[in-house]
mmCIF file of C-alpha atoms in Angstrom:
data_model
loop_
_atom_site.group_PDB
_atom_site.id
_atom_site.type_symbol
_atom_site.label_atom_id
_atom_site.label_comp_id
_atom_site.label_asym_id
_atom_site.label_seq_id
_atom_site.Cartn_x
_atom_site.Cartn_y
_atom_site.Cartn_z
ATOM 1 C CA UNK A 1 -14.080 -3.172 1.018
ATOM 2 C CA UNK A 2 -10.208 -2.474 0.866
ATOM 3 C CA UNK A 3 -9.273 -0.542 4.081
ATOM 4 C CA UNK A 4 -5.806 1.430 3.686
ATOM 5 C CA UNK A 5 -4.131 3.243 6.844
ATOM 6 C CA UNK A 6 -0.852 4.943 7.403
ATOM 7 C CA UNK A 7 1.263 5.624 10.284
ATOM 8 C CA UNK A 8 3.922 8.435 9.832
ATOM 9 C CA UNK A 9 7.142 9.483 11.402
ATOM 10 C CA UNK A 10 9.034 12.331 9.683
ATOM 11 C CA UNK A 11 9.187 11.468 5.502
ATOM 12 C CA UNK A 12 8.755 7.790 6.517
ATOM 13 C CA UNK A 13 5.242 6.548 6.259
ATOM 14 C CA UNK A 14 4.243 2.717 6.906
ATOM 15 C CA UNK A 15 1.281 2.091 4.280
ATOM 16 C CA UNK A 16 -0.433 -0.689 5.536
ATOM 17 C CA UNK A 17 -3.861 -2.400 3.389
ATOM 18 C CA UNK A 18 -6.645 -5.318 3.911
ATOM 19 C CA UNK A 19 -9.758 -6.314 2.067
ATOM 20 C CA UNK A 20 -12.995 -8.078 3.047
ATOM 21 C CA UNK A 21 -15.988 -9.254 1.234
ATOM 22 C CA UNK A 22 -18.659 -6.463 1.318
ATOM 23 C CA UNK A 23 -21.740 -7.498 2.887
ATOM 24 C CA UNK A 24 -24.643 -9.384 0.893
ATOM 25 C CA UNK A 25 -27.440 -6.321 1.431
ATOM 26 C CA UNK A 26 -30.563 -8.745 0.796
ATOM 27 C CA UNK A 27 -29.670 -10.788 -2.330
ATOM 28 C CA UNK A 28 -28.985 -10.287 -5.433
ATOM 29 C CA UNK A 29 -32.026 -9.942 -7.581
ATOM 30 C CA UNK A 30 -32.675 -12.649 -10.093
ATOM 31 C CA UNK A 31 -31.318 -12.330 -13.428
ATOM 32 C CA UNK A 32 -34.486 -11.776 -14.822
ATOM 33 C CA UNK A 33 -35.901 -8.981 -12.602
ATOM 34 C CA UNK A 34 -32.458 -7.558 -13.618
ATOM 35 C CA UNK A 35 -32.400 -4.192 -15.630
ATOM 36 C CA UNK A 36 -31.203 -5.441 -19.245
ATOM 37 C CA UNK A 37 -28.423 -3.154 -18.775
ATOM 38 C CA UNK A 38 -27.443 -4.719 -15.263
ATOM 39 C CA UNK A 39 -27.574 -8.368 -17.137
ATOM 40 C CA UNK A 40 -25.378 -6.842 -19.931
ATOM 41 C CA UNK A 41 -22.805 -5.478 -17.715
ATOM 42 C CA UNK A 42 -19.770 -7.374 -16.622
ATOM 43 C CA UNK A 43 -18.939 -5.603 -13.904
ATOM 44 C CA UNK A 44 -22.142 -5.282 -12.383
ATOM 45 C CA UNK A 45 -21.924 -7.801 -9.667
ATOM 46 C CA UNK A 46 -18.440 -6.257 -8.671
ATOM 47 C CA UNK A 47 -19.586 -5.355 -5.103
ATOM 48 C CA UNK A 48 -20.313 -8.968 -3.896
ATOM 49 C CA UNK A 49 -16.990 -10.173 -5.242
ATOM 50 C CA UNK A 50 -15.878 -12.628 -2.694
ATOM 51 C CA UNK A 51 -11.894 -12.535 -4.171
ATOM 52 C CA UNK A 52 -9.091 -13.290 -3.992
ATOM 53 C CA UNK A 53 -7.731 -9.687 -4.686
ATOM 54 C CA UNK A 54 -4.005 -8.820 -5.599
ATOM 55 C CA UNK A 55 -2.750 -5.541 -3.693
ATOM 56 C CA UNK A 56 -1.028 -2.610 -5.087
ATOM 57 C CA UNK A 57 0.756 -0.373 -3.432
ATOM 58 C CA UNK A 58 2.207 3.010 -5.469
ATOM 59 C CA UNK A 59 4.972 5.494 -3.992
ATOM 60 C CA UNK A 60 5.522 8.798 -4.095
ATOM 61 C CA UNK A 61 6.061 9.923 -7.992
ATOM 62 C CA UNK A 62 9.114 11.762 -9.158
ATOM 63 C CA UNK A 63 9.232 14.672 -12.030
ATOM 64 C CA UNK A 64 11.683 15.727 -13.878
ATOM 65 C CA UNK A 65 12.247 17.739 -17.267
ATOM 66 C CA UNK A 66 13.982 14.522 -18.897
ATOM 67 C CA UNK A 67 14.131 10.887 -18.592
ATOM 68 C CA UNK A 68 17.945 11.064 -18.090
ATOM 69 C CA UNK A 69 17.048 13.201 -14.535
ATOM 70 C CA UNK A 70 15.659 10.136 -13.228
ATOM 71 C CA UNK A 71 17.171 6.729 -12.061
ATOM 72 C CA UNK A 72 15.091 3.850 -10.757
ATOM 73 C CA UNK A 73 16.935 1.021 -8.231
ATOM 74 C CA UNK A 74 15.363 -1.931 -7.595
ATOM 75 C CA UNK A 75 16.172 -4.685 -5.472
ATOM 76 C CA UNK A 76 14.119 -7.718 -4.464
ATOM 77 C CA UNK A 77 11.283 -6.099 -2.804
ATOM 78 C CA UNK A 78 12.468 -2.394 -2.969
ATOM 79 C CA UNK A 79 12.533 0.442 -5.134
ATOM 80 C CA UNK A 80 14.119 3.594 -4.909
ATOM 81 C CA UNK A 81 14.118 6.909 -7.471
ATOM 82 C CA UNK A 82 16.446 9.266 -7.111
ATOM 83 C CA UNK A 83 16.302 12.517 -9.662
ATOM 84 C CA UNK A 84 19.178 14.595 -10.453
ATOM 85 C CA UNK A 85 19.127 16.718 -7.516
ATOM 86 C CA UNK A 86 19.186 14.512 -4.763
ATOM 87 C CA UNK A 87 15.558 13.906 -4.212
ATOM 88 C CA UNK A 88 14.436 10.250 -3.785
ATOM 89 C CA UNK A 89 11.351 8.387 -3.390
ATOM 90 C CA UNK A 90 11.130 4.796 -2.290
ATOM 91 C CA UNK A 91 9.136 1.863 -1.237
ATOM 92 C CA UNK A 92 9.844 -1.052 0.260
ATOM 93 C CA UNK A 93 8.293 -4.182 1.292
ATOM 94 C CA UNK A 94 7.390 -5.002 4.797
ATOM 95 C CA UNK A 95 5.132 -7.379 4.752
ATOM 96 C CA UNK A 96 3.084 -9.673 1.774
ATOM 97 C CA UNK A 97 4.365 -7.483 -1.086
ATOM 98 C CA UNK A 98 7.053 -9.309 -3.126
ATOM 99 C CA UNK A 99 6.786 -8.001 -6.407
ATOM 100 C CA UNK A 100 8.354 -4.164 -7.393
ATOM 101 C CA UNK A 101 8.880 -2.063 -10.177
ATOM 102 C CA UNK A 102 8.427 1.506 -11.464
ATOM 103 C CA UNK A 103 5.867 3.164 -13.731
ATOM 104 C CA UNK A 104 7.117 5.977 -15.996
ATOM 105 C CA UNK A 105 4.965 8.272 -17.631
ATOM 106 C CA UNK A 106 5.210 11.330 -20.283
ATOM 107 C CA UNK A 107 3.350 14.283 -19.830
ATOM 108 C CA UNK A 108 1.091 13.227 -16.590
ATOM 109 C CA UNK A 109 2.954 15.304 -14.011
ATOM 110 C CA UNK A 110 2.950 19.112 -13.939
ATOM 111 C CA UNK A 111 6.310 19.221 -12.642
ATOM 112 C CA UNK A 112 7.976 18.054 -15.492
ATOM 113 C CA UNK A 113 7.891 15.955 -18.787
ATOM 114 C CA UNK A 114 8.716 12.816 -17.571
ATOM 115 C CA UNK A 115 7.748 10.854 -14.208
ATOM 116 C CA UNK A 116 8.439 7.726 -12.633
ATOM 117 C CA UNK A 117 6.649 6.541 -9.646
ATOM 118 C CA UNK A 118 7.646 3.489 -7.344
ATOM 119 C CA UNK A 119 5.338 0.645 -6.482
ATOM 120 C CA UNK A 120 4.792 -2.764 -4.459
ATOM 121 C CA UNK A 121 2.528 -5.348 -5.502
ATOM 122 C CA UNK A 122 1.819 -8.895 -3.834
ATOM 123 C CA UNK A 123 2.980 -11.867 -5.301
ATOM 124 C CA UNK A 124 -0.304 -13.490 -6.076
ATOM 125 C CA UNK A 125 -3.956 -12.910 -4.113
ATOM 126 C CA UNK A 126 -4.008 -11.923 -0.686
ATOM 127 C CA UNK A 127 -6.457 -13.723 1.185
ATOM 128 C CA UNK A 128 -9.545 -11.989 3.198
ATOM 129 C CA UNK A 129 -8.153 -10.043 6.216
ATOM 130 C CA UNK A 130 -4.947 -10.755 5.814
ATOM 131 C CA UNK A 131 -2.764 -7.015 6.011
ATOM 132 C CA UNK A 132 0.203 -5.888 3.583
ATOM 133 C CA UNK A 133 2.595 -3.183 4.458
ATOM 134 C CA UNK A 134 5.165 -0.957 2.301
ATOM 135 C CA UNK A 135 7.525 1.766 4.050
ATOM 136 C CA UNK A 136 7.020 4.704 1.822
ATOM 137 C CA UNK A 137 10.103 6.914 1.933
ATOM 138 C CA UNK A 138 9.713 10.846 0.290
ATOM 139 C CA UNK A 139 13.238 12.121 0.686
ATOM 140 C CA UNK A 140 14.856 15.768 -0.002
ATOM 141 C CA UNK A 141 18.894 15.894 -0.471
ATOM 142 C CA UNK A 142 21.377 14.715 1.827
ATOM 143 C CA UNK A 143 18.473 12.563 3.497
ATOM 144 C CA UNK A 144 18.975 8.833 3.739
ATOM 145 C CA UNK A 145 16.363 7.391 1.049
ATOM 146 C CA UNK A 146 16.111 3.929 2.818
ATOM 147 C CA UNK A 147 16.325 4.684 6.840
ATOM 148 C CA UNK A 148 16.520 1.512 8.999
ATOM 149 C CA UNK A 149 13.308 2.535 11.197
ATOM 150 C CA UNK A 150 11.135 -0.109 10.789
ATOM 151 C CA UNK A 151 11.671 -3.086 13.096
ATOM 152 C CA UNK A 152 8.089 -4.664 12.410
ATOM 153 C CA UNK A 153 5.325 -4.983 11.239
ATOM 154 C CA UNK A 154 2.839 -7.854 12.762
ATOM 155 C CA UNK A 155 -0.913 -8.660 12.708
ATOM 156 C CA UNK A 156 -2.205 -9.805 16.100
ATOM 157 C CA UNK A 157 -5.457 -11.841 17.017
ATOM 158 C CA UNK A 158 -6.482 -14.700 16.458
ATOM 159 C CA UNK A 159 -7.253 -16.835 13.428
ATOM 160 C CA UNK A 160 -7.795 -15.403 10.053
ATOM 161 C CA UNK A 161 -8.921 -11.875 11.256
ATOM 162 C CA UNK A 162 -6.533 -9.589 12.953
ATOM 163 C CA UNK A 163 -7.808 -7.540 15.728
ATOM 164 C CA UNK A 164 -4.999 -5.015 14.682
ATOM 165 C CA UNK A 165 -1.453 -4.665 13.560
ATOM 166 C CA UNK A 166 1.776 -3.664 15.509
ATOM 167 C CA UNK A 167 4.372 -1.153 13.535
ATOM 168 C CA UNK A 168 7.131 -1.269 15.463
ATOM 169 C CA UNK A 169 9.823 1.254 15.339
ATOM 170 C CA UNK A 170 13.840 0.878 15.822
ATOM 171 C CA UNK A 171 13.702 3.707 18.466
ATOM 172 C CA UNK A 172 11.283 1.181 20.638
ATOM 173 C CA UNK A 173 7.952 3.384 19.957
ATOM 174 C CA UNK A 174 5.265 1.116 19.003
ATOM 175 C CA UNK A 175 2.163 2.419 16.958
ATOM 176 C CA UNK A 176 -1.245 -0.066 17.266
ATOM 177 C CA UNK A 177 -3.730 0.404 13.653
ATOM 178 C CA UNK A 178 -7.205 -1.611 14.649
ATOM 179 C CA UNK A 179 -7.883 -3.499 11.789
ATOM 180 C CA UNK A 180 -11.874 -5.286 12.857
ATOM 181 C CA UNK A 181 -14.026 -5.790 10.219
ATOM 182 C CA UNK A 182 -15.488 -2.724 8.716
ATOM 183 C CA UNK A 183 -13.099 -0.231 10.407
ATOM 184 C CA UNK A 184 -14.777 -1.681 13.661
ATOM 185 C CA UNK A 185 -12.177 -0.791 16.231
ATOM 186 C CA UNK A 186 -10.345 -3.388 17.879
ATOM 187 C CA UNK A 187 -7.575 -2.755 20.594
ATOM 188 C CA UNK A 188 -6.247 -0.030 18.812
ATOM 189 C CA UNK A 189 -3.954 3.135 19.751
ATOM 190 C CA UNK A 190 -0.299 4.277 20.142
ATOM 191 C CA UNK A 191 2.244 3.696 22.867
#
């Protein structure tokens, strides 16, 4: 089960993600009680994957009517686009996403013939429980693509499961995302 949850302030949204095994319902049934089509299909034990899993994180996409109307910076673990008239879209990484880059496409936006759209992805597998984060930043002119509002993001519990995670803002509010297993709520809320 990948869990995904945002918390949102203005255009800056904190995109924050976990996994954990789904639940064995009973047992598989054997192999040969198996449908021949469930036996032939590869993917057909997907649900009781026990992982790793790498995370993904995509951005906000940008359109424009030419390639040339769009510009993609990227820095460590951020990426900003910015099209020709001022608009911008970034991510960056806050926590267990190292990797960045941008994904252009022809054709696949109906707001013009060429898109690009930012994205975050971790390094290698993240382990059971453990939670990534990625500011997501949709900007209009004259804003500030890559605002300093983020002072933290932390998981907090105990062991390899945390009970929830703490996105702390510059301006001192803190915001409180339960992360138990299943959605379960944990100690959760805003203060």
């Amino acid at each position: 089960h990948l869990t995904t949850a945002s918390v949102v302030r203005g255009c800056c949204e904190v995109r924050l993600a976990w996994w954990e095994a789904a639940p064995d319902e009973g047992g598989a049934a054997p192999a040969a009680a198996a449908p021949a089509a469930a036996q032939l299909e590869p993917d057909a034990a997907w649900p009781h994957d026990p992982g790793p899993f790498a995370v993904h994180v995509g951005g906000w996409p940008l359109a424009a009517d030419t390639a040339g109307d769009l510009v993609a910076e990227q820095h460590g673990d951020r990426v900003c686009l910015r099209r020709a008239d001022g608009t911008s879209s970034l991510v960056r990484g806050l926590r267990g996403l190292a990797v960045a880059g941008a994904t252009g496409r022809s054709g696949a936006d109906p707001f013009g013939g060429r898109s690009l759209t930012p994205w975050l992805r971790s390094a290698g597998p993240v382990a059971e429980h453990d939670v990534v984060a990625a500011l997501v930043v949709l900007a209009g002119p004259g804003t500030e693509p890559d605002p300093d509002v983020v002072e933290a993001v932390e998981a907090r519990g105990s062991g390899t499961r945390a009970g929830a995670v703490e996105v702390r803002w510059r301006d001192g509010t803190v915001d409180v995302v339960p992360t138990g297993p299943s959605g379960a709520p944990a100690d959760g809320g805003s203060r």
